[in-house]
Amino acid sequence: MRRTIAIVAAASMIGAALGPAYAKTPGGLSDLVGARAPGAESEMQDRGYKMETFKNGGQYWWNGDSDTCVRVVVGQGRYASVDKVGASDCGKGGGGDAAAAVGAIAAVGLIAALASHKKKHGDSGANHDSEYSRGYNDGLYGGSYDRNDSEGYHDGYMAGEAEASNRRAANRSYARRGSDGGRAACERRADEYQSAPSGSSVVVSQRDKHGNHVYTVATGSYRSVCTADPSGRVIDIQPYY
């Protein structure tokens, strides 16, 4: 009960701080307020929305059929608010390519993190997975850490925080340099190098060296350095020191 009150209070404070720039929850999404984040994300996708970016503590989802952008704030693993915002907040009206790239980054998520965790630690069971998922979403979306935690929740929260940091870094301009082919190839190679599920890795910085592109790639809390030539062919990958 206290957790539910805290969620509602947090949502009210966020809404008050944002002011009139944010409209009411679209009617077709009102039932998702208070829903568990993993299931709500699937519902958003089923209803034609695609996550475009994560910034300032919120997810931004775009529906191309209705040209609607909504901002989702998650608290304690649940949708605390779903508000309609301007199309520019989803990168529409000029920033299409950049928004698509960020959307690809946002697709890296819970399924890959949980699969990697279970492979490395041998944990299993529905309760552990549920606790890991709850912690992951709290860490990823800036939720308060639940002091009544479990080992699964703690591990998930740490993984969620690491993924949030990776997403922020991947959205910076210095991570978008080099070639699209080189970034994609190094992300795939990093998945293999770290024995992680496909889609787990993301480039967080890039520099040029002797005519090639050198990418720092994050796979959860792990880092590797991948070198690719201008055509996108991977030359080498090494641990990050």
PDB file of C-alpha atoms in Angstrom:
ATOM      1  CA  MET A   1       0.000   0.000   0.000  1.00  0.00           C
ATOM      2  CA  ARG A   2       2.783   2.414   0.922  1.00  0.00           C
ATOM      3  CA  ARG A   3       4.525   1.632  -2.369  1.00  0.00           C
ATOM      4  CA  THR A   4       1.373   2.453  -4.343  1.00  0.00           C
ATOM      5  CA  ILE A   5       1.019   5.767  -2.476  1.00  0.00           C
ATOM      6  CA  ALA A   6       4.673   6.566  -3.213  1.00  0.00           C
ATOM      7  CA  ILE A   7       4.175   5.895  -6.918  1.00  0.00           C
ATOM      8  CA  VAL A   8       1.116   8.148  -7.097  1.00  0.00           C
ATOM      9  CA  ALA A   9       2.901  10.889  -5.148  1.00  0.00           C
ATOM     10  CA  ALA A  10       5.940  10.712  -7.412  1.00  0.00           C
ATOM     11  CA  ALA A  11       3.751  10.924 -10.495  1.00  0.00           C
ATOM     12  CA  SER A  12       1.933  13.966  -9.075  1.00  0.00           C
ATOM     13  CA  MET A  13       5.198  15.739  -8.295  1.00  0.00           C
ATOM     14  CA  ILE A  14       6.538  15.043 -11.786  1.00  0.00           C
ATOM     15  CA  GLY A  15       3.339  16.305 -13.396  1.00  0.00           C
ATOM     16  CA  ALA A  16       3.389  19.487 -11.327  1.00  0.00           C
ATOM     17  CA  ALA A  17       7.013  20.187 -12.185  1.00  0.00           C
ATOM     18  CA  LEU A  18       6.413  19.757 -15.904  1.00  0.00           C
ATOM     19  CA  GLY A  19       3.513  22.189 -15.954  1.00  0.00           C
ATOM     20  CA  PRO A  20       1.075  22.840 -18.811  1.00  0.00           C
ATOM     21  CA  ALA A  21       3.491  21.747 -21.544  1.00  0.00           C
ATOM     22  CA  TYR A  22       2.361  18.178 -20.868  1.00  0.00           C
ATOM     23  CA  ALA A  23      -1.190  17.171 -21.758  1.00  0.00           C
ATOM     24  CA  LYS A  24      -3.377  14.524 -20.225  1.00  0.00           C
ATOM     25  CA  THR A  25      -2.893  10.825 -20.790  1.00  0.00           C
ATOM     26  CA  PRO A  26      -4.237   9.831 -24.240  1.00  0.00           C
ATOM     27  CA  GLY A  27      -7.480   7.928 -23.798  1.00  0.00           C
ATOM     28  CA  GLY A  28      -6.140   4.828 -25.507  1.00  0.00           C
ATOM     29  CA  LEU A  29      -3.297   4.530 -22.988  1.00  0.00           C
ATOM     30  CA  SER A  30      -4.964   5.497 -19.716  1.00  0.00           C
ATOM     31  CA  ASP A  31      -5.274   1.873 -18.619  1.00  0.00           C
ATOM     32  CA  LEU A  32      -1.475   1.510 -18.621  1.00  0.00           C
ATOM     33  CA  VAL A  33      -0.923   4.011 -15.800  1.00  0.00           C
ATOM     34  CA  GLY A  34       0.025   1.901 -12.789  1.00  0.00           C
ATOM     35  CA  ALA A  35       0.735  -1.208 -14.887  1.00  0.00           C
ATOM     36  CA  ARG A  36       3.958  -3.191 -14.525  1.00  0.00           C
ATOM     37  CA  ALA A  37       6.563  -1.778 -16.926  1.00  0.00           C
ATOM     38  CA  PRO A  38       7.500  -4.987 -18.814  1.00  0.00           C
ATOM     39  CA  GLY A  39       3.884  -5.817 -19.676  1.00  0.00           C
ATOM     40  CA  ALA A  40       3.049  -2.183 -20.391  1.00  0.00           C
ATOM     41  CA  GLU A  41       5.924  -1.934 -22.887  1.00  0.00           C
ATOM     42  CA  SER A  42       4.500  -4.907 -24.800  1.00  0.00           C
ATOM     43  CA  GLU A  43       1.086  -3.217 -24.780  1.00  0.00           C
ATOM     44  CA  MET A  44       2.599   0.009 -26.117  1.00  0.00           C
ATOM     45  CA  GLN A  45       4.125  -1.904 -29.011  1.00  0.00           C
ATOM     46  CA  ASP A  46       0.876  -3.762 -29.694  1.00  0.00           C
ATOM     47  CA  ARG A  47      -0.892  -0.401 -29.891  1.00  0.00           C
ATOM     48  CA  GLY A  48       1.461   0.914 -32.553  1.00  0.00           C
ATOM     49  CA  TYR A  49       4.019   2.771 -30.432  1.00  0.00           C
ATOM     50  CA  LYS A  50       7.790   2.516 -30.771  1.00  0.00           C
ATOM     51  CA  MET A  51      10.240   3.747 -28.143  1.00  0.00           C
ATOM     52  CA  GLU A  52      12.353   6.488 -29.737  1.00  0.00           C
ATOM     53  CA  THR A  53      14.575   7.712 -26.908  1.00  0.00           C
ATOM     54  CA  PHE A  54      15.169   7.861 -23.172  1.00  0.00           C
ATOM     55  CA  LYS A  55      16.066  11.219 -21.635  1.00  0.00           C
ATOM     56  CA  ASN A  56      15.470  13.344 -18.548  1.00  0.00           C
ATOM     57  CA  GLY A  57      14.070  10.392 -16.627  1.00  0.00           C
ATOM     58  CA  GLY A  58      11.420   9.457 -19.193  1.00  0.00           C
ATOM     59  CA  GLN A  59      10.802   7.183 -22.158  1.00  0.00           C
ATOM     60  CA  TYR A  60       9.524   8.797 -25.367  1.00  0.00           C
ATOM     61  CA  TRP A  61       7.259   6.661 -27.556  1.00  0.00           C
ATOM     62  CA  TRP A  62       6.067   7.527 -31.073  1.00  0.00           C
ATOM     63  CA  ASN A  63       2.974   6.317 -32.920  1.00  0.00           C
ATOM     64  CA  GLY A  64       3.419   6.926 -36.641  1.00  0.00           C
ATOM     65  CA  ASP A  65      -0.217   6.177 -37.468  1.00  0.00           C
ATOM     66  CA  SER A  66      -1.538   8.985 -35.274  1.00  0.00           C
ATOM     67  CA  ASP A  67       1.634  11.132 -35.234  1.00  0.00           C
ATOM     68  CA  THR A  68       1.535  11.026 -31.437  1.00  0.00           C
ATOM     69  CA  CYS A  69       4.480  11.277 -29.046  1.00  0.00           C
ATOM     70  CA  VAL A  70       4.031  10.296 -25.399  1.00  0.00           C
ATOM     71  CA  ARG A  71       6.368  10.516 -22.409  1.00  0.00           C
ATOM     72  CA  VAL A  72       6.343   7.582 -19.995  1.00  0.00           C
ATOM     73  CA  VAL A  73       7.762   7.869 -16.483  1.00  0.00           C
ATOM     74  CA  VAL A  74       8.421   4.613 -14.619  1.00  0.00           C
ATOM     75  CA  GLY A  75       8.533   4.388 -10.841  1.00  0.00           C
ATOM     76  CA  GLN A  76       9.101   1.214  -8.793  1.00  0.00           C
ATOM     77  CA  GLY A  77       8.814  -0.863 -11.958  1.00  0.00           C
ATOM     78  CA  ARG A  78       5.391   0.525 -12.939  1.00  0.00           C
ATOM     79  CA  TYR A  79       4.115   3.176 -15.362  1.00  0.00           C
ATOM     80  CA  ALA A  80       3.668   6.191 -13.081  1.00  0.00           C
ATOM     81  CA  SER A  81       2.527   8.513 -15.880  1.00  0.00           C
ATOM     82  CA  VAL A  82       1.841   8.466 -19.627  1.00  0.00           C
ATOM     83  CA  ASP A  83       1.550  11.992 -21.075  1.00  0.00           C
ATOM     84  CA  LYS A  84       1.178  13.312 -24.592  1.00  0.00           C
ATOM     85  CA  VAL A  85       4.023  15.643 -25.615  1.00  0.00           C
ATOM     86  CA  GLY A  86       5.179  17.400 -28.774  1.00  0.00           C
ATOM     87  CA  ALA A  87       6.369  15.450 -31.818  1.00  0.00           C
ATOM     88  CA  SER A  88       9.811  17.082 -31.529  1.00  0.00           C
ATOM     89  CA  ASP A  89      10.307  15.300 -28.204  1.00  0.00           C
ATOM     90  CA  CYS A  90      10.329  12.052 -30.174  1.00  0.00           C
ATOM     91  CA  GLY A  91      12.814  13.492 -32.679  1.00  0.00           C
ATOM     92  CA  LYS A  92      10.189  13.974 -35.364  1.00  0.00           C
ATOM     93  CA  GLY A  93      10.020  16.886 -37.763  1.00  0.00           C
ATOM     94  CA  GLY A  94      13.665  16.853 -38.804  1.00  0.00           C
ATOM     95  CA  GLY A  95      15.649  14.425 -36.676  1.00  0.00           C
ATOM     96  CA  GLY A  96      14.340  11.168 -38.129  1.00  0.00           C
ATOM     97  CA  ASP A  97      17.668   9.386 -38.669  1.00  0.00           C
ATOM     98  CA  ALA A  98      18.973  10.254 -35.230  1.00  0.00           C
ATOM     99  CA  ALA A  99      15.726   9.179 -33.608  1.00  0.00           C
ATOM    100  CA  ALA A 100      15.827   5.844 -35.435  1.00  0.00           C
ATOM    101  CA  ALA A 101      19.356   5.258 -34.195  1.00  0.00           C
ATOM    102  CA  VAL A 102      18.349   6.019 -30.622  1.00  0.00           C
ATOM    103  CA  GLY A 103      15.347   3.740 -30.993  1.00  0.00           C
ATOM    104  CA  ALA A 104      17.665   0.896 -31.946  1.00  0.00           C
ATOM    105  CA  ILE A 105      19.705   1.548 -28.811  1.00  0.00           C
ATOM    106  CA  ALA A 106      16.576   1.552 -26.653  1.00  0.00           C
ATOM    107  CA  ALA A 107      15.711  -1.930 -27.934  1.00  0.00           C
ATOM    108  CA  VAL A 108      18.591  -3.323 -25.892  1.00  0.00           C
ATOM    109  CA  GLY A 109      16.818  -4.343 -22.735  1.00  0.00           C
ATOM    110  CA  LEU A 110      15.684  -6.688 -20.080  1.00  0.00           C
ATOM    111  CA  ILE A 111      15.537  -9.953 -22.036  1.00  0.00           C
ATOM    112  CA  ALA A 112      19.213  -9.752 -23.050  1.00  0.00           C
ATOM    113  CA  ALA A 113      20.303  -8.644 -19.570  1.00  0.00           C
ATOM    114  CA  LEU A 114      18.418 -11.425 -17.791  1.00  0.00           C
ATOM    115  CA  ALA A 115      19.618 -14.087 -20.226  1.00  0.00           C
ATOM    116  CA  SER A 116      23.220 -12.958 -19.772  1.00  0.00           C
ATOM    117  CA  HIS A 117      22.848 -12.894 -15.977  1.00  0.00           C
ATOM    118  CA  LYS A 118      21.395 -16.412 -15.833  1.00  0.00           C
ATOM    119  CA  LYS A 119      24.106 -17.750 -18.121  1.00  0.00           C
ATOM    120  CA  LYS A 120      26.886 -16.346 -15.944  1.00  0.00           C
ATOM    121  CA  HIS A 121      25.369 -17.047 -12.526  1.00  0.00           C
ATOM    122  CA  GLY A 122      23.185 -20.077 -13.119  1.00  0.00           C
ATOM    123  CA  ASP A 123      20.182 -18.503 -11.396  1.00  0.00           C
ATOM    124  CA  SER A 124      16.721 -19.673 -12.356  1.00  0.00           C
ATOM    125  CA  GLY A 125      13.181 -19.767 -11.121  1.00  0.00           C
ATOM    126  CA  ALA A 126      10.141 -17.585 -11.716  1.00  0.00           C
ATOM    127  CA  ASN A 127      10.540 -15.634  -8.465  1.00  0.00           C
ATOM    128  CA  HIS A 128      14.185 -14.800  -9.141  1.00  0.00           C
ATOM    129  CA  ASP A 129      13.382 -13.702 -12.690  1.00  0.00           C
ATOM    130  CA  SER A 130      10.512 -11.540 -11.465  1.00  0.00           C
ATOM    131  CA  GLU A 131      12.695  -9.875  -8.836  1.00  0.00           C
ATOM    132  CA  TYR A 132      15.507  -9.340 -11.349  1.00  0.00           C
ATOM    133  CA  SER A 133      13.043  -7.787 -13.810  1.00  0.00           C
ATOM    134  CA  ARG A 134      11.621  -5.487 -11.137  1.00  0.00           C
ATOM    135  CA  GLY A 135      15.099  -4.340 -10.094  1.00  0.00           C
ATOM    136  CA  TYR A 136      16.232  -3.907 -13.691  1.00  0.00           C
ATOM    137  CA  ASN A 137      13.332  -1.625 -14.566  1.00  0.00           C
ATOM    138  CA  ASP A 138      13.781   0.441 -11.400  1.00  0.00           C
ATOM    139  CA  GLY A 139      17.485   0.899 -12.172  1.00  0.00           C
ATOM    140  CA  LEU A 140      16.959   1.584 -15.865  1.00  0.00           C
ATOM    141  CA  TYR A 141      14.213   4.163 -15.441  1.00  0.00           C
ATOM    142  CA  GLY A 142      15.531   5.966 -12.371  1.00  0.00           C
ATOM    143  CA  GLY A 143      13.258   4.370  -9.779  1.00  0.00           C
ATOM    144  CA  SER A 144      14.103   4.454  -6.084  1.00  0.00           C
ATOM    145  CA  TYR A 145      15.977   1.426  -4.817  1.00  0.00           C
ATOM    146  CA  ASP A 146      13.674  -0.863  -2.831  1.00  0.00           C
ATOM    147  CA  ARG A 147      15.416  -1.392   0.515  1.00  0.00           C
ATOM    148  CA  ASN A 148      13.373  -4.558   1.041  1.00  0.00           C
ATOM    149  CA  ASP A 149      15.417  -6.073  -1.721  1.00  0.00           C
ATOM    150  CA  SER A 150      16.356  -9.600  -2.709  1.00  0.00           C
ATOM    151  CA  GLU A 151      19.514 -10.810  -4.422  1.00  0.00           C
ATOM    152  CA  GLY A 152      17.681 -10.966  -7.747  1.00  0.00           C
ATOM    153  CA  TYR A 153      16.337  -7.422  -7.330  1.00  0.00           C
ATOM    154  CA  HIS A 154      19.786  -6.081  -6.412  1.00  0.00           C
ATOM    155  CA  ASP A 155      21.481  -7.722  -9.413  1.00  0.00           C
ATOM    156  CA  GLY A 156      18.720  -6.472 -11.710  1.00  0.00           C
ATOM    157  CA  TYR A 157      18.945  -2.921 -10.353  1.00  0.00           C
ATOM    158  CA  MET A 158      22.706  -2.802 -10.929  1.00  0.00           C
ATOM    159  CA  ALA A 159      22.241  -4.097 -14.487  1.00  0.00           C
ATOM    160  CA  GLY A 160      19.482  -1.549 -15.142  1.00  0.00           C
ATOM    161  CA  GLU A 161      21.654   1.333 -13.942  1.00  0.00           C
ATOM    162  CA  ALA A 162      24.505   0.142 -16.172  1.00  0.00           C
ATOM    163  CA  GLU A 163      22.172  -0.053 -19.171  1.00  0.00           C
ATOM    164  CA  ALA A 164      20.811   3.456 -18.492  1.00  0.00           C
ATOM    165  CA  SER A 165      24.380   4.779 -18.438  1.00  0.00           C
ATOM    166  CA  ASN A 166      25.141   2.950 -21.689  1.00  0.00           C
ATOM    167  CA  ARG A 167      22.074   4.440 -23.389  1.00  0.00           C
ATOM    168  CA  ARG A 168      22.976   7.964 -22.316  1.00  0.00           C
ATOM    169  CA  ALA A 169      26.536   7.546 -23.600  1.00  0.00           C
ATOM    170  CA  ALA A 170      25.394   5.982 -26.868  1.00  0.00           C
ATOM    171  CA  ASN A 171      23.194   9.013 -27.559  1.00  0.00           C
ATOM    172  CA  ARG A 172      26.085  11.472 -27.395  1.00  0.00           C
ATOM    173  CA  SER A 173      27.592  12.836 -30.584  1.00  0.00           C
ATOM    174  CA  TYR A 174      31.029  11.300 -30.073  1.00  0.00           C
ATOM    175  CA  ALA A 175      29.457   7.822 -29.989  1.00  0.00           C
ATOM    176  CA  ARG A 176      27.725   8.351 -33.349  1.00  0.00           C
ATOM    177  CA  ARG A 177      30.904   8.993 -35.337  1.00  0.00           C
ATOM    178  CA  GLY A 178      32.603   6.459 -37.570  1.00  0.00           C
ATOM    179  CA  SER A 179      30.473   4.395 -39.936  1.00  0.00           C
ATOM    180  CA  ASP A 180      27.087   2.816 -39.322  1.00  0.00           C
ATOM    181  CA  GLY A 181      28.444  -0.472 -40.641  1.00  0.00           C
ATOM    182  CA  GLY A 182      31.461  -0.352 -38.338  1.00  0.00           C
ATOM    183  CA  ARG A 183      29.363   0.397 -35.252  1.00  0.00           C
ATOM    184  CA  ALA A 184      26.916  -2.408 -36.030  1.00  0.00           C
ATOM    185  CA  ALA A 185      29.699  -4.906 -36.783  1.00  0.00           C
ATOM    186  CA  CYS A 186      31.570  -4.071 -33.563  1.00  0.00           C
ATOM    187  CA  GLU A 187      28.383  -4.350 -31.509  1.00  0.00           C
ATOM    188  CA  ARG A 188      27.778  -7.823 -32.939  1.00  0.00           C
ATOM    189  CA  ARG A 189      31.386  -8.841 -32.344  1.00  0.00           C
ATOM    190  CA  ALA A 190      31.237  -7.556 -28.752  1.00  0.00           C
ATOM    191  CA  ASP A 191      28.164  -9.732 -28.111  1.00  0.00           C
ATOM    192  CA  GLU A 192      30.213 -12.752 -29.215  1.00  0.00           C
ATOM    193  CA  TYR A 193      33.346 -11.632 -27.366  1.00  0.00           C
ATOM    194  CA  GLN A 194      31.466 -11.168 -24.068  1.00  0.00           C
ATOM    195  CA  SER A 195      29.326 -14.302 -24.611  1.00  0.00           C
ATOM    196  CA  ALA A 196      26.224 -12.123 -24.389  1.00  0.00           C
ATOM    197  CA  PRO A 197      22.847 -12.516 -26.135  1.00  0.00           C
ATOM    198  CA  SER A 198      22.469 -10.776 -29.491  1.00  0.00           C
ATOM    199  CA  GLY A 199      21.654  -7.073 -29.083  1.00  0.00           C
ATOM    200  CA  SER A 200      23.315  -6.681 -25.675  1.00  0.00           C
ATOM    201  CA  SER A 201      26.189  -4.423 -26.762  1.00  0.00           C
ATOM    202  CA  VAL A 202      26.230  -0.764 -27.761  1.00  0.00           C
ATOM    203  CA  VAL A 203      28.969   1.636 -28.872  1.00  0.00           C
ATOM    204  CA  VAL A 204      29.567   4.363 -26.265  1.00  0.00           C
ATOM    205  CA  SER A 205      32.518   6.234 -27.838  1.00  0.00           C
ATOM    206  CA  GLN A 206      34.586   6.342 -31.023  1.00  0.00           C
ATOM    207  CA  ARG A 207      37.947   7.674 -32.199  1.00  0.00           C
ATOM    208  CA  ASP A 208      40.010   7.433 -35.374  1.00  0.00           C
ATOM    209  CA  LYS A 209      43.408   5.747 -35.492  1.00  0.00           C
ATOM    210  CA  HIS A 210      45.615   5.225 -38.556  1.00  0.00           C
ATOM    211  CA  GLY A 211      42.650   5.529 -40.902  1.00  0.00           C
ATOM    212  CA  ASN A 212      40.489   3.037 -38.972  1.00  0.00           C
ATOM    213  CA  HIS A 213      37.661   3.542 -36.486  1.00  0.00           C
ATOM    214  CA  VAL A 214      38.180   2.456 -32.871  1.00  0.00           C
ATOM    215  CA  TYR A 215      34.961   1.891 -30.903  1.00  0.00           C
ATOM    216  CA  THR A 216      34.531   1.456 -27.159  1.00  0.00           C
ATOM    217  CA  VAL A 217      31.654  -0.985 -26.790  1.00  0.00           C
ATOM    218  CA  ALA A 218      29.593  -1.508 -23.618  1.00  0.00           C
ATOM    219  CA  THR A 219      28.014  -4.863 -22.835  1.00  0.00           C
ATOM    220  CA  GLY A 220      26.247  -4.216 -19.560  1.00  0.00           C
ATOM    221  CA  SER A 221      29.005  -3.233 -17.142  1.00  0.00           C
ATOM    222  CA  TYR A 222      31.723  -4.785 -19.340  1.00  0.00           C
ATOM    223  CA  ARG A 223      33.754  -2.854 -21.925  1.00  0.00           C
ATOM    224  CA  SER A 224      35.727  -3.865 -24.985  1.00  0.00           C
ATOM    225  CA  VAL A 225      37.642  -1.970 -27.684  1.00  0.00           C
ATOM    226  CA  CYS A 226      36.842  -2.881 -31.270  1.00  0.00           C
ATOM    227  CA  THR A 227      38.707  -1.657 -34.358  1.00  0.00           C
ATOM    228  CA  ALA A 228      37.019  -1.609 -37.770  1.00  0.00           C
ATOM    229  CA  ASP A 229      38.170  -0.338 -41.152  1.00  0.00           C
ATOM    230  CA  PRO A 230      36.200   2.339 -43.064  1.00  0.00           C
ATOM    231  CA  SER A 231      34.215  -0.371 -44.892  1.00  0.00           C
ATOM    232  CA  GLY A 232      32.911  -1.724 -41.575  1.00  0.00           C
ATOM    233  CA  ARG A 233      35.073  -4.864 -41.401  1.00  0.00           C
ATOM    234  CA  VAL A 234      36.155  -5.738 -37.869  1.00  0.00           C
ATOM    235  CA  ILE A 235      39.934  -5.932 -37.565  1.00  0.00           C
ATOM    236  CA  ASP A 236      40.359  -6.640 -33.869  1.00  0.00           C
ATOM    237  CA  ILE A 237      38.631  -6.628 -30.477  1.00  0.00           C
ATOM    238  CA  GLN A 238      40.304  -6.469 -27.090  1.00  0.00           C
ATOM    239  CA  PRO A 239      39.347  -5.939 -23.429  1.00  0.00           C
ATOM    240  CA  TYR A 240      39.047  -2.325 -22.331  1.00  0.00           C
ATOM    241  CA  TYR A 241      41.789  -1.304 -19.895  1.00  0.00           C
TER     242      TYR A 241
END
